[in-house]
Coordinates of C-alpha atoms and ligand atoms in Angstrom, one line a residue:
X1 CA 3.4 -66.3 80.3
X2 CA 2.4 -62.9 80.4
X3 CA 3.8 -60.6 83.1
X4 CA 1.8 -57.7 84.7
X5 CA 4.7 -56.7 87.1
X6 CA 3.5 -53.5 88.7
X7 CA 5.4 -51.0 91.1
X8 CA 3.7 -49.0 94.3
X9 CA 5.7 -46.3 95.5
X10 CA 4.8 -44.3 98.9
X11 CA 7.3 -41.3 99.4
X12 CA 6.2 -38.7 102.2
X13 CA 7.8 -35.8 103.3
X14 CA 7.1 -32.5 105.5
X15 CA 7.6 -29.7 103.3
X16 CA 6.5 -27.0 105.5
X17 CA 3.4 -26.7 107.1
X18 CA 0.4 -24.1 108.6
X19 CA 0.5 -22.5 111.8
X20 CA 3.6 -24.9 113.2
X21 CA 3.7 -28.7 112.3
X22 CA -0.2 -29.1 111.4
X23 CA -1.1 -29.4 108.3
X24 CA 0.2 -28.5 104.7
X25 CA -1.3 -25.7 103.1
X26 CA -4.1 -26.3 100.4
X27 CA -1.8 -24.8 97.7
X28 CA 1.4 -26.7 98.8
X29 CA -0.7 -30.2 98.2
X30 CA -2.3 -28.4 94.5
X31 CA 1.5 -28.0 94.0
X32 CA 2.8 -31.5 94.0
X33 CA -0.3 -32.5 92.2
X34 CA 0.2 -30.2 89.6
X35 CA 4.0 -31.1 89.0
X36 CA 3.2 -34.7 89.6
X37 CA 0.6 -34.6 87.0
X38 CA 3.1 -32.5 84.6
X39 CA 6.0 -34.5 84.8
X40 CA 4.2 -38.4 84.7
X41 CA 6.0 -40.1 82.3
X42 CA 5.5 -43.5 80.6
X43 CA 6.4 -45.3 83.4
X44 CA 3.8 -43.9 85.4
X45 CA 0.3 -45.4 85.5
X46 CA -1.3 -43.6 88.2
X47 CA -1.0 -41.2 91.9
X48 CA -2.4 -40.3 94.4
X49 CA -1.5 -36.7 96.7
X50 CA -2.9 -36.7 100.3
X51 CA -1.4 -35.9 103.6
X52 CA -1.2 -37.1 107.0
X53 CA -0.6 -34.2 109.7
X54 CA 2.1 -32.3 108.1
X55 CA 3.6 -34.5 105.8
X56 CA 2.1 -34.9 102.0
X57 CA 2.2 -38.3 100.6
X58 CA 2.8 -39.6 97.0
X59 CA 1.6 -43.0 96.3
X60 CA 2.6 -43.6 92.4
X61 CA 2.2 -46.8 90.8
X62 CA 4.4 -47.4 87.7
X63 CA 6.2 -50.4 86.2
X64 CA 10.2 -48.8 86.8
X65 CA 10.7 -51.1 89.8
X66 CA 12.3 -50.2 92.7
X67 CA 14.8 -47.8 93.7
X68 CA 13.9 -46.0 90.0
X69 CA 15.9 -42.8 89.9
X70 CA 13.0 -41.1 87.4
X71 CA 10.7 -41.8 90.0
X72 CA 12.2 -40.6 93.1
X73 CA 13.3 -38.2 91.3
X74 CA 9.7 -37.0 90.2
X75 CA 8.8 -37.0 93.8
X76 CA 11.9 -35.5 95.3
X77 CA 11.3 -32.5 92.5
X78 CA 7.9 -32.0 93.3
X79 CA 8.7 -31.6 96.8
X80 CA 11.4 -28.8 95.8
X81 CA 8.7 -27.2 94.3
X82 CA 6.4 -27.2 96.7
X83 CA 9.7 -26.2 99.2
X84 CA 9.7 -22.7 97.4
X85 CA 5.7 -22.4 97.6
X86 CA 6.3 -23.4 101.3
X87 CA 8.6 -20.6 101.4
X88 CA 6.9 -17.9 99.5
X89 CA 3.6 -18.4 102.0
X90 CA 5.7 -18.2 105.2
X91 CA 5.4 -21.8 106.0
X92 CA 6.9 -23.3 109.1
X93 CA 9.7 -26.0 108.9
X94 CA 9.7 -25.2 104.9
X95 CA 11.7 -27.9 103.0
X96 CA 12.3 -29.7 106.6
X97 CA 12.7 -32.8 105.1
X98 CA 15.1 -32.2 102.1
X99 CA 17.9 -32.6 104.1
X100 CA 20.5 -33.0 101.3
X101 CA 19.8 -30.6 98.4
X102 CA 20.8 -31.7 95.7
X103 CA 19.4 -35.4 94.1
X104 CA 22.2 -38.2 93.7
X105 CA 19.7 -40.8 92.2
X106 CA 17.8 -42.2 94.7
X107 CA 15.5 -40.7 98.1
X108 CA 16.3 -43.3 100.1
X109 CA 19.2 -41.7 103.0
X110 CA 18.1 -38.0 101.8
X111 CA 14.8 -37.2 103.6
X112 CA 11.7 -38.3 102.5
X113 CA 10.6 -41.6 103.8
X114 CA 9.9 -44.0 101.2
X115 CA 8.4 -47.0 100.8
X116 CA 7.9 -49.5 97.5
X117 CA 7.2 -52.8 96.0
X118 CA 7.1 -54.5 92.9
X119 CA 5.2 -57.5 92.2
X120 CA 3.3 -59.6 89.6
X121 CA -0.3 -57.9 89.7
X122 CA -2.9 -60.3 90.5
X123 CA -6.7 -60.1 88.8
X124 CA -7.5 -58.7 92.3
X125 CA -5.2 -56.7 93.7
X126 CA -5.7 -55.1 96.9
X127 CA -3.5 -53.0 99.1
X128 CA -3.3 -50.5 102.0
X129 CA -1.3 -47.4 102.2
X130 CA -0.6 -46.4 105.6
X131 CA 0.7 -43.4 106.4
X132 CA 1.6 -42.0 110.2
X133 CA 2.6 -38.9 111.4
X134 CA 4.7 -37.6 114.8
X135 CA 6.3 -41.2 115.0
X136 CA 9.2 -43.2 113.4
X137 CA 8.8 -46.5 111.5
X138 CA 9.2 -49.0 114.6
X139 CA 5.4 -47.7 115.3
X140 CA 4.2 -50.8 112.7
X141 CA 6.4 -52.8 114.7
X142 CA 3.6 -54.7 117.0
X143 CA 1.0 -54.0 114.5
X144 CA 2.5 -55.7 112.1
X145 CA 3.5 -58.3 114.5
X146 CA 0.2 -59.2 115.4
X147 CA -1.2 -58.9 111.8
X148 CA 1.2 -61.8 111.0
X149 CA 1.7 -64.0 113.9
X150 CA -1.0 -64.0 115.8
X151 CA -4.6 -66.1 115.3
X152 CA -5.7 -63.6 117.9
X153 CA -5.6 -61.0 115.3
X154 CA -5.2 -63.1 111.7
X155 CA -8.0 -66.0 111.9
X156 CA -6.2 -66.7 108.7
X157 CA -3.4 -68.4 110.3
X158 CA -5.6 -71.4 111.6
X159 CA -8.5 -71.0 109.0
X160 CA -6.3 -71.2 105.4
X161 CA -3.8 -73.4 104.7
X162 CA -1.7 -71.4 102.9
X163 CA -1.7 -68.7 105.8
X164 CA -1.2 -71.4 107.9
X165 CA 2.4 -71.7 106.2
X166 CA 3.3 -68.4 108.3
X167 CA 5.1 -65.1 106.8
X168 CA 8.8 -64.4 106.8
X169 CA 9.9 -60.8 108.7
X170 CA 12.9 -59.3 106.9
X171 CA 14.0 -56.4 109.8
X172 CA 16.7 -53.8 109.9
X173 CA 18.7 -52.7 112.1
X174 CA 18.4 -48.6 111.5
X175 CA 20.7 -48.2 113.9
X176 CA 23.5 -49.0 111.4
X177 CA 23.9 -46.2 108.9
X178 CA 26.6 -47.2 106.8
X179 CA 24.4 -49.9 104.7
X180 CA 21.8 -51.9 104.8
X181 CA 21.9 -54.3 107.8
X182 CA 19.2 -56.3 107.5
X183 CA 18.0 -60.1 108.9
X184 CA 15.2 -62.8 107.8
X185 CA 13.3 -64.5 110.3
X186 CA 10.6 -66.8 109.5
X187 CA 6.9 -66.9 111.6
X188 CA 6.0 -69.0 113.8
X189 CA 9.3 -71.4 113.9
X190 CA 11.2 -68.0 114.6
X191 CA 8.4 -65.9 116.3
X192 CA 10.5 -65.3 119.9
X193 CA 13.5 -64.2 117.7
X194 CA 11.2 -61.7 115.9
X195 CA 9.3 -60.8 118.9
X196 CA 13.1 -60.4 120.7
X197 CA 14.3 -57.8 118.1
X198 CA 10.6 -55.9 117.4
X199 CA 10.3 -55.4 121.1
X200 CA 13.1 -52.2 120.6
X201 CA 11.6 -50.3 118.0
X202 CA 13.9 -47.6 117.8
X203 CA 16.6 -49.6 116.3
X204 CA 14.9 -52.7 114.9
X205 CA 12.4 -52.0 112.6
X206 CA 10.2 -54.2 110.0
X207 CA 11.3 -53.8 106.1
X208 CA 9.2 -55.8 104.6
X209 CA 7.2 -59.1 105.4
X210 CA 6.7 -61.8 102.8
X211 CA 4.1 -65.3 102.5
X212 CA 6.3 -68.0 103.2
X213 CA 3.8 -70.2 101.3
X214 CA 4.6 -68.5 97.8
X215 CA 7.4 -65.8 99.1
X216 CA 5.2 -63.2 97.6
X217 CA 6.2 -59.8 99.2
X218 CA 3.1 -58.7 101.4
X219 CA 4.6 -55.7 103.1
X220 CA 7.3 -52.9 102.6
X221 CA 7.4 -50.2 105.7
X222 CA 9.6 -47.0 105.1
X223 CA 12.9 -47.5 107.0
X224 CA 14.3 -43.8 106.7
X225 CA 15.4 -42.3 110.1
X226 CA 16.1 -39.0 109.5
X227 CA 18.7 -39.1 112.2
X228 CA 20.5 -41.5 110.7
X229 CA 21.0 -38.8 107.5
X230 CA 21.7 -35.5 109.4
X231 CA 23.5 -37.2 112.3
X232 CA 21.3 -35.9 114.7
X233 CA 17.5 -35.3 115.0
X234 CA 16.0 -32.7 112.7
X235 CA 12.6 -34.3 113.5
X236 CA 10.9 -37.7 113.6
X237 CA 10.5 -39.6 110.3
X238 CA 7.0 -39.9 110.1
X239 CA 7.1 -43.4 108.1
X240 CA 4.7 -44.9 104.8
X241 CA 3.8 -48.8 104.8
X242 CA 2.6 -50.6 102.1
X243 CA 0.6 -53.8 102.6
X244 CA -1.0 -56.3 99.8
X245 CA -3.8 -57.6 101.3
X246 CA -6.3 -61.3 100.8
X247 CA -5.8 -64.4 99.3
X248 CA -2.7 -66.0 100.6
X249 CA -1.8 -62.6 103.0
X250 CA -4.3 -61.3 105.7
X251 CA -7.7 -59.8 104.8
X252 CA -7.5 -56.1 105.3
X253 CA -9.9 -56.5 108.3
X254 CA -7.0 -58.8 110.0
X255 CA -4.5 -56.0 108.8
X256 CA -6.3 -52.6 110.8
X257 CA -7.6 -55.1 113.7
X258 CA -4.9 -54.4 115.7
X259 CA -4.8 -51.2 115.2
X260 CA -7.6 -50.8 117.9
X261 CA -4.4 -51.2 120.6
X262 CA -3.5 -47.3 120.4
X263 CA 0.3 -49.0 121.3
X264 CA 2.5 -46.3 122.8
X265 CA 5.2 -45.3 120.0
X266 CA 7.8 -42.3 119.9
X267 CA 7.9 -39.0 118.3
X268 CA 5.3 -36.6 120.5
X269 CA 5.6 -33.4 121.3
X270 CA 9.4 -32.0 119.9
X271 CA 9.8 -35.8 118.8
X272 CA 10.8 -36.7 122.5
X273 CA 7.8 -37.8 124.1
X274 CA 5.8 -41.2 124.0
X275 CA 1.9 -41.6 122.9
X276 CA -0.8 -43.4 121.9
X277 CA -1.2 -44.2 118.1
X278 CA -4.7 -42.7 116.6
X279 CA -6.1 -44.1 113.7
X280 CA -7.2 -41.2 112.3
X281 CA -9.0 -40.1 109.2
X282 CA -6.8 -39.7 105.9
X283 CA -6.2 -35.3 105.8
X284 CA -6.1 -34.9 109.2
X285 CA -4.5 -32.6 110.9
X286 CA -2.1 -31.9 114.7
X287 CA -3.4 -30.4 117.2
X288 CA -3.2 -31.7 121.0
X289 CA 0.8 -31.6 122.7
X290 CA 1.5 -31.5 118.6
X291 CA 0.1 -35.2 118.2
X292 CA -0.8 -37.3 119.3
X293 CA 1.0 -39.7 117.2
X294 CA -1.8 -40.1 114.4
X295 CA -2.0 -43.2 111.4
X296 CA -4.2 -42.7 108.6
X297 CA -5.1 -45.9 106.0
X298 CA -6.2 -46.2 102.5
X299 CA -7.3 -49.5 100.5
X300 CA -6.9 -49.3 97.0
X301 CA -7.9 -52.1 94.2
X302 CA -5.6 -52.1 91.5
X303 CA -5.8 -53.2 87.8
X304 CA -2.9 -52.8 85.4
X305 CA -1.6 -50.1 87.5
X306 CA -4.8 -47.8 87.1
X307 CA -5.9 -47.2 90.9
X308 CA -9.6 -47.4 92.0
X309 CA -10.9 -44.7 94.6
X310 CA -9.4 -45.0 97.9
X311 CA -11.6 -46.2 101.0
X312 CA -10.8 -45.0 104.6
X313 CA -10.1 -47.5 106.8
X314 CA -10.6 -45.2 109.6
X315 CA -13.5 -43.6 108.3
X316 CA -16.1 -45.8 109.8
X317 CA -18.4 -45.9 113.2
X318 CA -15.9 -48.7 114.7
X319 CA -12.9 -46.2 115.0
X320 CA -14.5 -43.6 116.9
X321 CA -14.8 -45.5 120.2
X322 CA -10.8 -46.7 119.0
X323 CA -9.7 -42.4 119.1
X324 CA -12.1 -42.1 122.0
X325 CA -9.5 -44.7 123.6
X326 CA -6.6 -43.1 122.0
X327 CA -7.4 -40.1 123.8
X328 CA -7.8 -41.8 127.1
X329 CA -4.5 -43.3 126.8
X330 CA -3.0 -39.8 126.0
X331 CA -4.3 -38.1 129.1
X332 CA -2.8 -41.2 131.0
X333 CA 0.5 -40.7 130.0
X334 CA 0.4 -37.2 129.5
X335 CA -0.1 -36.8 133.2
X336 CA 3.3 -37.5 134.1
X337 CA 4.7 -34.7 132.2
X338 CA 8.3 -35.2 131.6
X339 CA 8.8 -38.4 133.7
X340 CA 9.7 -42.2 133.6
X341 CA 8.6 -43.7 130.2
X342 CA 6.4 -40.3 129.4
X343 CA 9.7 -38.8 127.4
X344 CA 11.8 -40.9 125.3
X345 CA 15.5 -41.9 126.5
X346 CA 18.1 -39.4 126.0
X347 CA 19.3 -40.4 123.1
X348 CA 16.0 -40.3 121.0
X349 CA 15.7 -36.5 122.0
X350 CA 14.7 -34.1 119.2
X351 CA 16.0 -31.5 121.4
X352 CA 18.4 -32.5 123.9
X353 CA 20.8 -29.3 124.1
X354 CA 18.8 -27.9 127.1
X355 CA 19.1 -31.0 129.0
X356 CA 23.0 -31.6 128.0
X357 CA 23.4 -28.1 129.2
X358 CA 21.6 -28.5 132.3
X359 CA 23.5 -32.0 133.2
X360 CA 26.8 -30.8 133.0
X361 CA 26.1 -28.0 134.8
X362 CA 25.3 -30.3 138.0
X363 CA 28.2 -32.7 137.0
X364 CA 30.5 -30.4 138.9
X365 CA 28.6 -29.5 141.7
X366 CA 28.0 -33.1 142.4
X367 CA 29.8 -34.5 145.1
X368 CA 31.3 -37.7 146.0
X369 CA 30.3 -39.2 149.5
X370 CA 32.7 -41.4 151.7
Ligands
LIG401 C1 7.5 -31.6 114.8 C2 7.0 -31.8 116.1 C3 6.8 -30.6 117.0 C4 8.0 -29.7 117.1 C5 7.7 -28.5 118.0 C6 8.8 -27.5 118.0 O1 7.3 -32.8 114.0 O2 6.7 -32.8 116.6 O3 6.4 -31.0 118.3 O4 9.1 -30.4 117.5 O5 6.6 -27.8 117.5 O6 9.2 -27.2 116.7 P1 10.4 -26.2 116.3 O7 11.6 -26.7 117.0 O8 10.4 -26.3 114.9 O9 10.0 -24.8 116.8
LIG402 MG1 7.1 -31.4 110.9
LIG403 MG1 5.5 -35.0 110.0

């Protein structure tokens, strides 16, 4: 038998951006393309540059399978490149993501957050790209959730027999830096164990999700935290998901339905605040209390790694009543400032040095009360 086995490879990064964190510059993006374009070798079939607030995405498709050190090392050199661009025009947070700089074989624990599969191309392959800015990875957490679990959300799971069979969640706990520390649950039979462990998305995140009719991998989310790397926050990570979509996984509709829930996720203003996610247009930019928390989404069909033109997901009359909601949900929460669940626990801070000063300052001035 023949074997079409095909690699997509997401890796984002925030290079350095206009006028704060908002967007990358226009020659910054015509960098990465350029070098991208330059340095393709034969593994390479296709790419795609975009961005997503201010980080720049490379989606590659290729046939060097995973963790392929002349791929991530095309991307991590591209984004050096645009580093000294970023630099030369004065942009802010220039090479922000690069944390270590020099390239031991493989992005994943540098910076970038990266996300990749490789699979056995089918005659029709479709797949998203989602990519989301001023959050970290557990934001897919309940989307995904729903996406595979629930009928509320995937009429596939009582309509088809094979999606009937359920999906199997493999989730990490990013909490652990020293390896991978990762767990496989199967949906439904396991779907309060899952639910248990997605509920805290700052340590358990989704890695990758697979059909437990033909274990065919549906879904790989980026599981960077760039805390994790430089041992304390240099800002949020901003993650990539891939998702193959139809046929024995959900149809793309089932995939962005719940994405209508705006769910509250970390990384707002200074990374330490919570807000609505916005499904947003792909190449948009920041703007209100530097978020909110935006997603963009792309499907692709894909034929012997040559990739058709991307469709919005977002881009359609549905989604504009969706941000309308997104904004109401923002002003909601926004209106209690500092407080209660409005910013994120201490230790998910960006910035927490005020606050530590502050703190033990009053620790001595406190007094103890018979
Ligand atoms: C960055 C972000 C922003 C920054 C804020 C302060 O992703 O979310 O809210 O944290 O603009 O940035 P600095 O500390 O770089 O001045
Ligand atoms: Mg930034
Ligand atoms: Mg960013």
């Amino acid at each position: 038998m023949v074997k079409n086995k095909i690699t997509l490879t997401g890796i984002k990064a925030d290079v350095g951006s206009i006028g704060g964190h908002l967007k990358p510059s226009q020659k910054l993006i015509d960098t990465v393309d350029e070098y991208v374009h330059k340095h393709q070798d034969n593994l390479i079939k296709d790419y795609r540059i975009s961005y997503t607030g201010d980080d720049i995405l490379i989606l590659l498709t290729h046939t060097g399978g995973v963790d392929n050190e002349r791929i991530h090392k095309l991307a991590w050199d591209a984004f050096v490149q645009a580093t000294e661009v970023a630099k030369k025009q004065g942009l802010y947070g220039a090479g922000q993501d690069l944390l270590k700089n020099s390239f031991a074989g493989n992005v994943k624990g540098l910076g970038p957050g990266i996300a990749e599969m490789e699979f056995e191309e089918r005659p029709n392959e479709s797949f998203l790209v989602f990519a989301a800015d001023k959050t970290d990875p557990g934001a897919y957490n309940l989307l995904l959730y729903l996406a595979y679990t629930d009928p509320m959300y995937n009429s596939g799971l009582i309509l088809s027999q094979e999606i009937s069979r359920g999906y199997e969640f493999k989730i990490m706990d990013i909490a652990h830096t020293k390896a991978n520390k990762t767990i496989r649950l199967k949906a439904p039979n396991q779907l309060y164990e899952i639910a248990a462990l997605l509920r805290e998305p700052m340590k358990y995140v989704i890695h990758s999700i697979f059909a437990n009719y033909n274990q065919e991998q549906s879904v790989a989310v980026s599981t960077t935290r760039l805390k994790s790397i430089a041992g304390r926050y240099t800002g949020k990570d901003d993650p990539v998901c891939i998702v193959r979509v139809q046929g024995v996984f959900p149809a793309t509709g089932e995939v962005v339905a719940p994405f209508e829930l705006n769910p509250l996720v970390s990384g707002f203003a200074r990374g330490s605040h919570c807000g609505p996610l916005m499904p947003v247009k792909q190449n948009t930019t920041i703007s209100y209390f530097d978020g909110p928390p935006i997603v963009s989404g792309m499907g692709y069909s894909i034929r012997q790694g040559k990739l058709t033109e991307g469709v919005d997901l977002f881009d359609h009359p549905f989604w504009e009543q969706i941000r309308k909601r997104a904004v109401d949900k923002t002003k909601m929460i926004r209106e209690q400032g500092f407080y209660g669940a409005a910013m994120l626990p201490f230790s998910e801070l960006e910035y927490n040095q005020g606050v530590v000063n502050i703190l033990k300052n009053l620790e001595n001035r406190f007094k103890i009360e018979n």
